[in-house]
Amino acid sequence: MREEARHERQRETHRALYERFAAGTGLPIEQPSEPELTGTGHYRQSLAAAEDSWQEPADQEAPDGEGTDTRFLPAQAAAASDAPAFAGHEDAAQHYSHEPEAAQQAAVLSGDPHDDQAAQAAAAGKAQRRKRTKRKRNLVMLATVLIFALVVAGSVYFVKSVLKQFNPDDYPGPGGAAVEFTVEDGWGLKIISRKLEELDVVSSDGLFTDAVADSEAQSKLIHPGTYLLKKQMPAADAADILVNQRPDKVFYIGLKANMRLDAAIKEIAKGSGLAEKDLQELAKKPQQFGLPASVPSLEGWLHPGEYRFPLNADAEEVLGELVKATKASLEQAGITDLEEGYRTLKVASILQAEARTPDYATVAGAIENRLDPGNRETHGLLQVDSSVIYGLDRYSLQFSAQEKQDASNKYNTYVHTGLPPTPLGSPANSAIEAAAHPESNGYYYWVTVNIETGETKFASTYAEHRQNQAEFRAWCNQNPGVC
């Protein structure tokens, strides 16, 4: 309320001043009461300065014969005489209401040191605030950019991981273990691709479906039947095997290395459904499979490995395929003469039974040294336990002293010089290769001193060999039930 009253008195004062100026009296204006006007000091200084600036020399006449008192008239009033008497008094009131502000500006322009310092301090503070604001703004912008980059990177990683789940990478190949896959009547591409993924033949049913679509085969059909595939195959390789092929029903046979003839025949009969008796009879007729007359049976000739045959395959076809694989292994080792090959199979079967794969070539060299009739260590005797137990039709390495001297055992290499009559089982490719290319050394003895690790020690004299045997017996005493 007081503020409104003050403004009203200012407006009245201004109207009185304007009326006196219009009348040309030029009389001074009554000063407002101090209690009602704030900032009176500034007001009085400003008014005095204004009066001083408006005074002219006494001898100078105003233009157009007007008195000097008309200098207080506004320019608009002189230009427009028909304007209302109080036109523009609101603007004048506003001007005087902001008088303290103008006074402050005038003080700054007048060069007051206190005001200059205040202005400089205000400007410095303002610049400092702007600098801090700019620095904060830059930090906020940098943090925003970093957060945005992290969000984008995380989103990209998440999207890639999700896409990889729905579209996994194809297997590089060539594949692992063999898998028999049977396509049943009525199975479509969706069922087949899903089954292949479940068996881990392909990494994704979608990849296999695409591979079938991209196949260059004239027909995209997959016929019912049993196919031999592999674990973790490239989808395109699986499609090449399955698309537009007409497989016959097959049976599967798997033979392990060092398997004796009787055990191999049982395994073949079990997998094929062929009569074991027929297989045994054929195994006694090796010449039907192109082997020399010196070969009494197919012992050693049924090559270890995995095979698949049509359901209508007979016993001769099955055994013939296994013998063919052994001949191929001998040829790969550089042996084409089957007589020489038969001797190689005997040595290889001993290696398979007596030594570890890394020691095959070393043991093969020691065997050749023992087979030399002029050697003074064994005098042509092999003295291998694996041959003795084969003749005893046992698998345990333990036999008595009497059995060790039994000459009726044709496989007793402690009594009979030279190689045993037949191989002791079916050797693998690595044993055949070592037997065909033995290491040249001066060893005559070897013994495995640690059955668990397979550590084998070699000796050139029987005295050294006895020390190695003592080490083996000590190990057996510490591990009862193993030896």
Coordinates of N, CA and C in Angstrom, one line a residue, residues 242-458:
L242 N 23.1 -86.2 -47.6 CA 21.7 -86.6 -47.4 C 20.8 -86.3 -48.6
V243 N 21.1 -85.2 -49.3 CA 20.2 -84.8 -50.4 C 20.3 -85.7 -51.6
N244 N 19.1 -86.2 -52.0 CA 18.9 -87.0 -53.3 C 19.8 -88.2 -53.3
Q245 N 20.1 -88.8 -52.1 CA 20.8 -90.1 -52.1 C 19.8 -91.2 -51.7
R246 N 20.1 -92.4 -52.1 CA 19.3 -93.5 -51.8 C 20.1 -94.6 -51.1
P247 N 20.3 -94.5 -49.8 CA 21.1 -95.4 -49.1 C 20.4 -96.7 -48.8
D248 N 21.1 -97.8 -48.8 CA 20.6 -99.1 -48.4 C 20.6 -99.2 -46.9
K249 N 19.9 -100.1 -46.4 CA 19.9 -100.4 -45.0 C 21.3 -101.0 -44.7
V250 N 21.9 -100.5 -43.6 CA 23.3 -100.9 -43.3 C 23.4 -101.5 -41.9
F251 N 24.5 -102.2 -41.6 CA 24.9 -102.5 -40.2 C 26.3 -102.0 -40.0
Y252 N 26.6 -101.9 -38.7 CA 27.8 -101.2 -38.3 C 28.7 -102.2 -37.5
I253 N 30.0 -102.1 -37.8 CA 31.0 -103.0 -37.0 C 32.1 -102.1 -36.6
G254 N 32.5 -102.3 -35.3 CA 33.7 -101.5 -34.8 C 34.7 -102.5 -34.1
L255 N 35.9 -102.5 -34.6 CA 36.9 -103.4 -34.0 C 38.1 -102.6 -33.4
K256 N 38.5 -103.0 -32.2 CA 39.5 -102.3 -31.5 C 40.9 -102.9 -31.9
A257 N 41.9 -102.0 -31.7 CA 43.3 -102.5 -32.0 C 43.7 -103.6 -31.0
N258 N 44.5 -104.5 -31.4 CA 45.0 -105.7 -30.6 C 43.9 -106.7 -30.3
M259 N 42.8 -106.6 -31.0 CA 41.7 -107.6 -30.8 C 42.1 -108.9 -31.4
R260 N 42.0 -110.0 -30.7 CA 42.3 -111.3 -31.2 C 41.2 -111.8 -32.1
L261 N 41.6 -112.8 -33.0 CA 40.7 -113.2 -34.0 C 39.3 -113.7 -33.4
D262 N 39.3 -114.5 -32.4 CA 38.0 -115.0 -31.8 C 37.2 -113.9 -31.4
A263 N 37.8 -112.9 -30.7 CA 37.0 -111.8 -30.2 C 36.5 -110.9 -31.4
A264 N 37.3 -110.8 -32.4 CA 36.8 -110.0 -33.6 C 35.6 -110.7 -34.3
I265 N 35.7 -112.0 -34.4 CA 34.6 -112.8 -35.0 C 33.3 -112.6 -34.3
K266 N 33.4 -112.6 -32.9 CA 32.2 -112.4 -32.1 C 31.6 -111.0 -32.3
E267 N 32.5 -110.0 -32.4 CA 32.0 -108.7 -32.6 C 31.4 -108.5 -34.0
I268 N 31.9 -109.1 -35.0 CA 31.4 -109.0 -36.3 C 30.0 -109.7 -36.4
A269 N 29.9 -110.8 -35.8 CA 28.6 -111.5 -35.8 C 27.5 -110.7 -35.0
K270 N 27.9 -110.1 -33.9 CA 27.0 -109.3 -33.2 C 26.5 -108.1 -34.0
G271 N 27.4 -107.4 -34.7 CA 27.0 -106.2 -35.4 C 26.3 -106.5 -36.7
S272 N 26.6 -107.6 -37.3 CA 26.0 -107.9 -38.7 C 24.9 -108.9 -38.7
G273 N 24.8 -109.7 -37.6 CA 23.7 -110.7 -37.6 C 24.1 -111.9 -38.4
L274 N 25.4 -112.0 -38.9 CA 25.9 -113.1 -39.6 C 26.2 -114.2 -38.6
A275 N 26.1 -115.5 -39.1 CA 26.4 -116.6 -38.2 C 27.9 -116.6 -37.8
E276 N 28.1 -116.7 -36.5 CA 29.5 -116.8 -36.0 C 30.2 -118.0 -36.5
K277 N 29.5 -119.1 -36.7 CA 30.1 -120.3 -37.2 C 30.6 -120.1 -38.6
D278 N 29.8 -119.5 -39.5 CA 30.3 -119.2 -40.9 C 31.5 -118.3 -40.9
L279 N 31.5 -117.4 -40.0 CA 32.7 -116.5 -40.0 C 33.9 -117.2 -39.5
Q280 N 33.8 -118.1 -38.6 CA 34.9 -118.9 -38.1 C 35.5 -119.8 -39.2
E281 N 34.6 -120.4 -39.9 CA 35.1 -121.3 -41.0 C 35.8 -120.5 -42.1
L282 N 35.3 -119.3 -42.4 CA 36.0 -118.5 -43.4 C 37.3 -118.0 -42.9
A283 N 37.4 -117.7 -41.6 CA 38.7 -117.2 -41.0 C 39.8 -118.2 -41.1
K284 N 39.4 -119.5 -41.3 CA 40.4 -120.5 -41.4 C 40.9 -120.8 -42.9
K285 N 40.3 -120.0 -43.8 CA 40.6 -120.1 -45.2 C 41.2 -118.8 -45.7
P286 N 42.3 -118.4 -45.3 CA 42.9 -117.1 -45.7 C 43.2 -116.9 -47.1
Q287 N 43.4 -118.1 -47.8 CA 43.8 -118.0 -49.2 C 42.6 -117.5 -50.1
Q288 N 41.4 -117.6 -49.5 CA 40.2 -117.1 -50.3 C 40.3 -115.6 -50.3
F289 N 41.1 -115.0 -49.5 CA 41.2 -113.5 -49.5 C 42.6 -113.1 -50.0
G290 N 43.2 -114.0 -50.8 CA 44.4 -113.6 -51.5 C 45.7 -113.6 -50.7
L291 N 45.7 -114.3 -49.5 CA 46.9 -114.3 -48.7 C 47.8 -115.5 -49.0
P292 N 49.1 -115.4 -48.7 CA 50.0 -116.5 -49.0 C 49.6 -117.8 -48.3
A293 N 50.2 -118.9 -48.8 CA 49.9 -120.3 -48.2 C 50.5 -120.4 -46.9
S294 N 51.5 -119.6 -46.5 CA 52.1 -119.7 -45.2 C 51.2 -119.1 -44.1
V295 N 50.1 -118.5 -44.5 CA 49.2 -117.8 -43.5 C 48.2 -118.8 -43.1
P296 N 48.1 -119.3 -41.8 CA 47.2 -120.3 -41.4 C 45.8 -119.8 -41.1
S297 N 45.6 -118.5 -40.8 CA 44.3 -118.0 -40.5 C 44.3 -116.5 -40.7
L298 N 43.2 -115.9 -40.4 CA 43.1 -114.4 -40.6 C 43.5 -113.7 -39.3
E299 N 44.1 -114.4 -38.4 CA 44.6 -113.7 -37.2 C 45.6 -112.6 -37.6
G300 N 45.3 -111.3 -37.2 CA 46.2 -110.2 -37.5 C 45.8 -109.5 -38.7
W301 N 44.9 -110.1 -39.6 CA 44.5 -109.5 -40.8 C 43.2 -108.7 -40.8
L302 N 42.5 -108.8 -39.7 CA 41.2 -108.1 -39.6 C 41.5 -106.7 -39.0
H303 N 41.6 -105.8 -39.9 CA 42.1 -104.5 -39.5 C 41.2 -103.7 -38.6
P304 N 41.7 -103.1 -37.4 CA 40.8 -102.4 -36.5 C 40.3 -101.1 -37.2
G305 N 39.0 -100.8 -36.8 CA 38.4 -99.6 -37.3 C 36.9 -99.7 -37.3
E306 N 36.2 -98.7 -37.9 CA 34.8 -98.7 -37.9 C 34.3 -98.9 -39.4
Y307 N 33.3 -99.8 -39.5 CA 32.9 -100.1 -40.9 C 31.3 -100.2 -40.9
R308 N 30.8 -99.9 -42.1 CA 29.3 -100.1 -42.3 C 29.2 -100.9 -43.6
F309 N 28.2 -101.8 -43.6 CA 28.0 -102.7 -44.7 C 26.5 -102.7 -45.0
P310 N 26.1 -103.0 -46.2 CA 24.7 -103.2 -46.5 C 24.1 -104.4 -45.8
L311 N 22.9 -104.3 -45.5 CA 22.2 -105.4 -44.7 C 22.4 -106.8 -45.5
N312 N 22.5 -106.7 -46.8 CA 22.5 -108.0 -47.5 C 24.0 -108.5 -47.7
A313 N 24.9 -107.8 -47.1 CA 26.3 -108.3 -47.2 C 26.5 -109.6 -46.5
D314 N 27.3 -110.5 -47.2 CA 27.5 -111.8 -46.6 C 28.9 -111.9 -45.8
A315 N 29.2 -113.0 -45.2 CA 30.4 -113.1 -44.4 C 31.7 -112.9 -45.2
E316 N 31.7 -113.4 -46.4 CA 32.9 -113.2 -47.2 C 33.2 -111.8 -47.5
E317 N 32.1 -111.0 -47.9 CA 32.2 -109.6 -48.2 C 32.8 -108.9 -47.0
V318 N 32.2 -109.2 -45.8 CA 32.6 -108.5 -44.6 C 34.1 -108.7 -44.3
L319 N 34.5 -110.0 -44.2 CA 35.9 -110.3 -43.9 C 36.9 -109.8 -45.0
G320 N 36.4 -109.9 -46.2 CA 37.2 -109.4 -47.3 C 37.5 -107.9 -47.2
E321 N 36.5 -107.2 -46.7 CA 36.8 -105.7 -46.6 C 37.8 -105.4 -45.5
L322 N 37.8 -106.2 -44.4 CA 38.7 -106.0 -43.3 C 40.1 -106.4 -43.7
V323 N 40.3 -107.5 -44.5 CA 41.6 -107.9 -44.9 C 42.1 -106.9 -45.9
K324 N 41.2 -106.3 -46.7 CA 41.6 -105.3 -47.7 C 42.2 -104.1 -47.0
A325 N 41.6 -103.7 -45.8 CA 42.1 -102.6 -45.1 C 43.5 -102.8 -44.5
T326 N 43.8 -104.1 -44.1 CA 45.1 -104.4 -43.6 C 46.2 -104.3 -44.7
K327 N 45.8 -104.8 -45.9 CA 46.8 -104.8 -47.0 C 47.1 -103.3 -47.3
A328 N 46.0 -102.4 -47.3 CA 46.3 -101.0 -47.5 C 47.2 -100.4 -46.5
S329 N 47.1 -100.8 -45.2 CA 48.0 -100.3 -44.2 C 49.4 -100.7 -44.4
L330 N 49.6 -101.9 -44.9 CA 51.0 -102.4 -45.2 C 51.6 -101.7 -46.3
E331 N 50.7 -101.4 -47.3 CA 51.2 -100.7 -48.5 C 51.6 -99.2 -48.1
Q332 N 50.8 -98.7 -47.2 CA 51.1 -97.3 -46.8 C 52.5 -97.3 -46.0
A333 N 52.8 -98.4 -45.4 CA 54.1 -98.5 -44.7 C 55.2 -98.9 -45.6
G334 N 54.9 -99.1 -46.9 CA 55.9 -99.4 -47.9 C 56.1 -100.8 -48.1
I335 N 55.2 -101.7 -47.7 CA 55.4 -103.2 -47.8 C 54.3 -103.7 -48.8
T336 N 54.7 -104.2 -49.9 CA 53.8 -104.8 -50.9 C 53.8 -106.3 -50.9
D337 N 54.9 -106.9 -50.5 CA 55.0 -108.3 -50.5 C 54.3 -108.9 -49.3
L338 N 53.3 -109.8 -49.5 CA 52.5 -110.2 -48.4 C 53.2 -111.1 -47.4
E339 N 54.2 -111.8 -47.9 CA 55.0 -112.7 -47.0 C 55.8 -111.8 -46.0
E340 N 56.4 -110.8 -46.5 CA 57.1 -109.8 -45.7 C 56.0 -109.1 -44.8
G341 N 54.9 -108.8 -45.4 CA 53.8 -108.2 -44.6 C 53.4 -109.0 -43.4
Y342 N 53.3 -110.3 -43.6 CA 52.9 -111.2 -42.5 C 53.9 -111.1 -41.4
R343 N 55.2 -111.2 -41.7 CA 56.2 -111.0 -40.6 C 56.0 -109.7 -39.9
T344 N 55.7 -108.6 -40.7 CA 55.6 -107.3 -40.1 C 54.4 -107.3 -39.1
L345 N 53.3 -108.0 -39.5 CA 52.1 -108.0 -38.6 C 52.4 -108.7 -37.3
K346 N 53.3 -109.7 -37.4 CA 53.6 -110.4 -36.1 C 54.4 -109.5 -35.2
V347 N 55.4 -108.8 -35.7 CA 56.1 -107.8 -34.9 C 55.2 -106.7 -34.4
A348 N 54.4 -106.2 -35.3 CA 53.4 -105.1 -34.9 C 52.5 -105.5 -33.8
S349 N 52.0 -106.8 -33.9 CA 51.1 -107.3 -32.8 C 51.8 -107.3 -31.4
I350 N 53.1 -107.7 -31.4 CA 53.9 -107.6 -30.2 C 54.0 -106.2 -29.7
L351 N 54.3 -105.3 -30.6 CA 54.4 -103.9 -30.2 C 53.1 -103.4 -29.6
Q352 N 52.0 -103.8 -30.2 CA 50.7 -103.4 -29.8 C 50.4 -103.9 -28.4
A353 N 50.9 -105.1 -28.0 CA 50.6 -105.7 -26.7 C 51.6 -105.3 -25.7
E354 N 52.9 -105.0 -26.0 CA 53.9 -104.8 -25.1 C 54.3 -103.4 -24.8
A355 N 54.1 -102.5 -25.7 CA 54.7 -101.1 -25.6 C 53.6 -100.0 -25.8
R356 N 54.0 -98.8 -25.4 CA 53.2 -97.6 -25.7 C 53.6 -97.1 -27.1
T357 N 52.7 -96.4 -27.6 CA 52.9 -95.8 -29.0 C 54.2 -95.0 -29.1
P358 N 54.5 -94.2 -28.2 CA 55.8 -93.4 -28.3 C 57.0 -94.3 -28.3
D359 N 56.9 -95.6 -27.8 CA 58.1 -96.5 -27.7 C 58.1 -97.5 -28.7
Y360 N 57.1 -97.5 -29.6 CA 57.0 -98.6 -30.6 C 58.3 -98.8 -31.4
A361 N 58.8 -97.7 -32.0 CA 60.0 -97.9 -32.8 C 61.2 -98.4 -32.0
T362 N 61.4 -97.9 -30.8 CA 62.5 -98.4 -29.9 C 62.3 -99.9 -29.6
V363 N 61.1 -100.3 -29.2 CA 60.9 -101.7 -28.9 C 61.1 -102.6 -30.2
A364 N 60.6 -102.0 -31.3 CA 60.8 -102.8 -32.6 C 62.3 -103.0 -32.9
G365 N 63.2 -102.0 -32.6 CA 64.6 -102.2 -32.7 C 65.2 -103.3 -31.8
A366 N 64.7 -103.3 -30.5 CA 65.1 -104.3 -29.6 C 64.7 -105.7 -30.0
I367 N 63.5 -105.8 -30.6 CA 63.0 -107.1 -31.0 C 63.9 -107.6 -32.1
E368 N 64.2 -106.8 -33.1 CA 65.1 -107.2 -34.2 C 66.5 -107.6 -33.6
N369 N 67.0 -107.0 -32.6 CA 68.2 -107.4 -32.0 C 68.1 -108.8 -31.3
R370 N 67.0 -109.1 -30.7 CA 66.8 -110.4 -30.1 C 66.6 -111.5 -31.1
L371 N 66.0 -111.1 -32.2 CA 65.8 -112.2 -33.3 C 67.1 -112.6 -34.0
D372 N 68.1 -111.8 -33.8 CA 69.4 -112.2 -34.3 C 70.0 -113.4 -33.6
P373 N 70.1 -114.6 -34.2 CA 70.6 -115.8 -33.5 C 71.9 -115.6 -32.9
G374 N 72.8 -114.7 -33.4 CA 74.1 -114.6 -32.8 C 74.2 -113.7 -31.6
N375 N 73.1 -113.1 -31.2 CA 73.3 -112.2 -30.0 C 73.5 -113.0 -28.8
R376 N 74.4 -112.4 -27.9 CA 74.8 -113.1 -26.7 C 73.9 -112.9 -25.5
E377 N 72.9 -112.1 -25.6 CA 72.0 -111.8 -24.5 C 70.8 -112.8 -24.5
T378 N 70.1 -113.0 -25.6 CA 68.9 -113.8 -25.7 C 69.1 -115.0 -26.6
H379 N 70.2 -115.0 -27.4 CA 70.4 -116.1 -28.3 C 69.3 -116.5 -29.2
G380 N 68.6 -115.4 -29.7 CA 67.5 -115.6 -30.7 C 66.2 -115.8 -30.1
L381 N 66.1 -115.8 -28.7 CA 64.8 -115.9 -28.1 C 64.2 -114.5 -27.9
L382 N 62.9 -114.4 -28.2 CA 62.2 -113.1 -28.0 C 61.9 -112.9 -26.5
Q383 N 61.5 -113.9 -25.8 CA 61.2 -113.8 -24.4 C 60.1 -112.7 -24.0
V384 N 59.0 -112.8 -24.7 CA 57.9 -111.8 -24.5 C 56.8 -112.5 -23.9
D385 N 56.2 -111.9 -22.8 CA 55.1 -112.5 -22.1 C 53.8 -112.5 -22.9
S386 N 53.6 -111.5 -23.7 CA 52.4 -111.4 -24.5 C 52.2 -112.6 -25.4
S387 N 53.3 -113.1 -25.9 CA 53.1 -114.3 -26.8 C 52.8 -115.5 -26.0
V388 N 53.4 -115.7 -24.8 CA 53.2 -116.8 -23.9 C 51.7 -116.9 -23.5
I389 N 51.1 -115.8 -23.1 CA 49.7 -115.8 -22.6 C 48.8 -116.0 -23.8
Y390 N 49.2 -115.6 -25.0 CA 48.3 -115.8 -26.2 C 48.2 -117.3 -26.4
G391 N 49.4 -118.0 -26.3 CA 49.3 -119.5 -26.4 C 48.6 -120.2 -25.3
L392 N 48.5 -119.5 -24.1 CA 47.7 -120.1 -23.0 C 46.2 -119.7 -23.1
D393 N 45.9 -118.9 -24.1 CA 44.5 -118.4 -24.3 C 44.0 -117.6 -23.1
R394 N 44.9 -116.8 -22.6 CA 44.6 -116.0 -21.4 C 45.0 -114.5 -21.7
Y395 N 44.5 -113.6 -20.9 CA 44.8 -112.2 -21.0 C 45.7 -111.7 -19.9
S396 N 45.7 -112.4 -18.8 CA 46.6 -112.0 -17.7 C 48.0 -112.3 -18.0
L397 N 48.9 -111.3 -17.5 CA 50.3 -111.4 -17.8 C 51.0 -112.4 -16.8
Q398 N 50.3 -112.9 -15.8 CA 50.8 -113.8 -14.8 C 50.8 -115.2 -15.3
F399 N 51.9 -115.9 -15.2 CA 51.9 -117.3 -15.5 C 53.0 -117.9 -14.7
S400 N 53.0 -119.2 -14.5 CA 53.9 -119.9 -13.6 C 55.2 -120.2 -14.2
A401 N 56.2 -120.6 -13.4 CA 57.5 -121.0 -13.9 C 57.4 -122.2 -14.8
Q402 N 56.5 -123.1 -14.4 CA 56.3 -124.3 -15.2 C 55.8 -123.9 -16.6
E403 N 54.8 -123.0 -16.7 CA 54.3 -122.6 -17.9 C 55.3 -121.8 -18.7
K404 N 56.2 -121.2 -18.1 CA 57.3 -120.5 -18.8 C 58.2 -121.5 -19.5
Q405 N 58.3 -122.7 -19.0 CA 59.2 -123.7 -19.6 C 58.5 -124.7 -20.5
D406 N 57.2 -124.5 -20.6 CA 56.3 -125.4 -21.4 C 56.6 -125.3 -22.9
A407 N 57.2 -126.3 -23.5 CA 57.6 -126.3 -24.9 C 56.4 -126.6 -25.8
S408 N 55.3 -127.2 -25.2 CA 54.1 -127.5 -26.0 C 53.4 -126.2 -26.4
N409 N 53.7 -125.2 -25.7 CA 53.1 -123.9 -26.1 C 53.9 -123.3 -27.2
K410 N 53.4 -123.4 -28.5 CA 54.1 -122.9 -29.6 C 54.4 -121.4 -29.6
Y411 N 53.7 -120.8 -28.7 CA 53.9 -119.3 -28.6 C 54.8 -118.9 -27.4
N412 N 55.4 -120.0 -26.8 CA 56.3 -119.7 -25.7 C 57.6 -119.3 -26.2
T413 N 57.8 -118.0 -26.3 CA 59.0 -117.4 -26.8 C 60.2 -117.5 -25.9
Y414 N 60.0 -118.0 -24.7 CA 61.1 -118.3 -23.8 C 61.8 -119.6 -24.1
V415 N 61.1 -120.4 -24.9 CA 61.6 -121.8 -25.3 C 61.9 -121.8 -26.8
H416 N 61.0 -121.3 -27.6 CA 61.1 -121.3 -29.1 C 61.7 -120.0 -29.6
T417 N 62.7 -120.1 -30.4 CA 63.3 -118.9 -31.0 C 62.5 -118.4 -32.1
G418 N 62.8 -117.2 -32.5 CA 62.1 -116.5 -33.6 C 60.7 -116.0 -33.2
L419 N 60.0 -115.6 -34.2 CA 58.7 -115.0 -34.0 C 57.6 -116.0 -33.7
P420 N 56.5 -115.7 -33.1 CA 55.4 -116.7 -32.9 C 54.8 -117.1 -34.2
P421 N 54.1 -118.2 -34.2 CA 53.5 -118.7 -35.5 C 52.6 -117.7 -36.2
T422 N 51.9 -116.9 -35.4 CA 50.9 -116.0 -36.0 C 51.0 -114.7 -35.3
P423 N 50.4 -113.6 -35.8 CA 50.3 -112.4 -35.0 C 49.5 -112.7 -33.7
L424 N 49.6 -111.8 -32.8 CA 48.9 -112.0 -31.5 C 47.6 -111.2 -31.5
G425 N 47.2 -110.5 -32.5 CA 46.0 -109.7 -32.6 C 46.1 -108.8 -33.8
S426 N 45.2 -107.9 -34.0 CA 45.1 -107.0 -35.1 C 45.8 -105.7 -34.8
P427 N 47.0 -105.4 -35.3 CA 47.7 -104.2 -34.9 C 47.1 -103.0 -35.7
A428 N 47.3 -101.8 -35.1 CA 46.9 -100.5 -35.7 C 47.9 -100.0 -36.7
N429 N 47.6 -99.0 -37.4 CA 48.5 -98.4 -38.4 C 49.9 -98.0 -37.8
S430 N 49.8 -97.4 -36.6 CA 51.0 -96.9 -35.9 C 52.0 -98.0 -35.6
A431 N 51.5 -99.2 -35.2 CA 52.3 -100.3 -34.8 C 52.9 -100.9 -36.1
I432 N 52.1 -101.0 -37.2 CA 52.6 -101.5 -38.5 C 53.7 -100.6 -39.0
E433 N 53.5 -99.3 -38.9 CA 54.6 -98.4 -39.4 C 55.9 -98.6 -38.6
A434 N 55.8 -98.8 -37.3 CA 57.0 -98.9 -36.5 C 57.7 -100.3 -36.8
A435 N 56.9 -101.3 -37.0 CA 57.4 -102.7 -37.3 C 58.1 -102.7 -38.6
A436 N 57.6 -101.9 -39.6 CA 58.2 -101.8 -40.9 C 59.4 -101.0 -40.9
H437 N 59.6 -100.1 -39.9 CA 60.7 -99.2 -39.8 C 61.2 -99.1 -38.4
P438 N 61.9 -100.2 -37.9 CA 62.3 -100.2 -36.5 C 63.5 -99.3 -36.3
E439 N 63.7 -98.8 -35.0 CA 64.8 -98.0 -34.7 C 66.0 -98.8 -34.5
S440 N 67.2 -98.3 -35.0 CA 68.4 -99.0 -34.8 C 69.0 -98.6 -33.4
N441 N 69.1 -99.6 -32.5 CA 69.7 -99.4 -31.2 C 70.4 -100.6 -30.7
G442 N 70.9 -100.5 -29.5 CA 71.7 -101.6 -28.9 C 70.9 -102.3 -27.7
Y443 N 69.6 -102.1 -27.7 CA 68.8 -102.6 -26.6 C 68.4 -104.0 -26.9
Y444 N 68.3 -104.8 -25.7 CA 67.7 -106.2 -25.8 C 66.6 -106.4 -24.8
Y445 N 66.5 -105.5 -23.9 CA 65.5 -105.7 -22.8 C 64.7 -104.4 -22.6
W446 N 63.5 -104.6 -22.2 CA 62.6 -103.4 -21.9 C 61.6 -103.9 -20.8
V447 N 61.2 -103.1 -20.0 CA 60.2 -103.4 -19.0 C 59.5 -102.2 -18.6
T448 N 58.2 -102.3 -18.4 CA 57.4 -101.2 -17.9 C 57.5 -101.1 -16.4
V449 N 58.0 -100.0 -15.9 CA 58.2 -99.9 -14.4 C 57.1 -99.3 -13.7
N450 N 56.1 -98.7 -14.4 CA 55.0 -98.1 -13.8 C 53.8 -98.3 -14.8
I451 N 52.9 -99.2 -14.4 CA 51.8 -99.5 -15.3 C 50.8 -98.4 -15.5
E452 N 50.7 -97.6 -14.4 CA 49.7 -96.5 -14.5 C 50.2 -95.4 -15.5
T453 N 51.5 -95.1 -15.5 CA 52.0 -94.1 -16.4 C 52.5 -94.7 -17.7
G454 N 52.8 -96.0 -17.7 CA 53.4 -96.6 -18.9 C 54.9 -96.4 -19.1
E455 N 55.5 -95.9 -18.0 CA 57.0 -95.6 -18.2 C 57.7 -96.9 -18.4
T456 N 58.5 -96.9 -19.5 CA 59.3 -98.1 -19.9 C 60.8 -97.8 -19.9
K457 N 61.5 -98.7 -19.3 CA 63.0 -98.5 -19.3 C 63.7 -99.6 -20.1
F458 N 64.7 -99.2 -20.8 CA 65.4 -100.1 -21.7 C 66.8 -100.4 -21.2

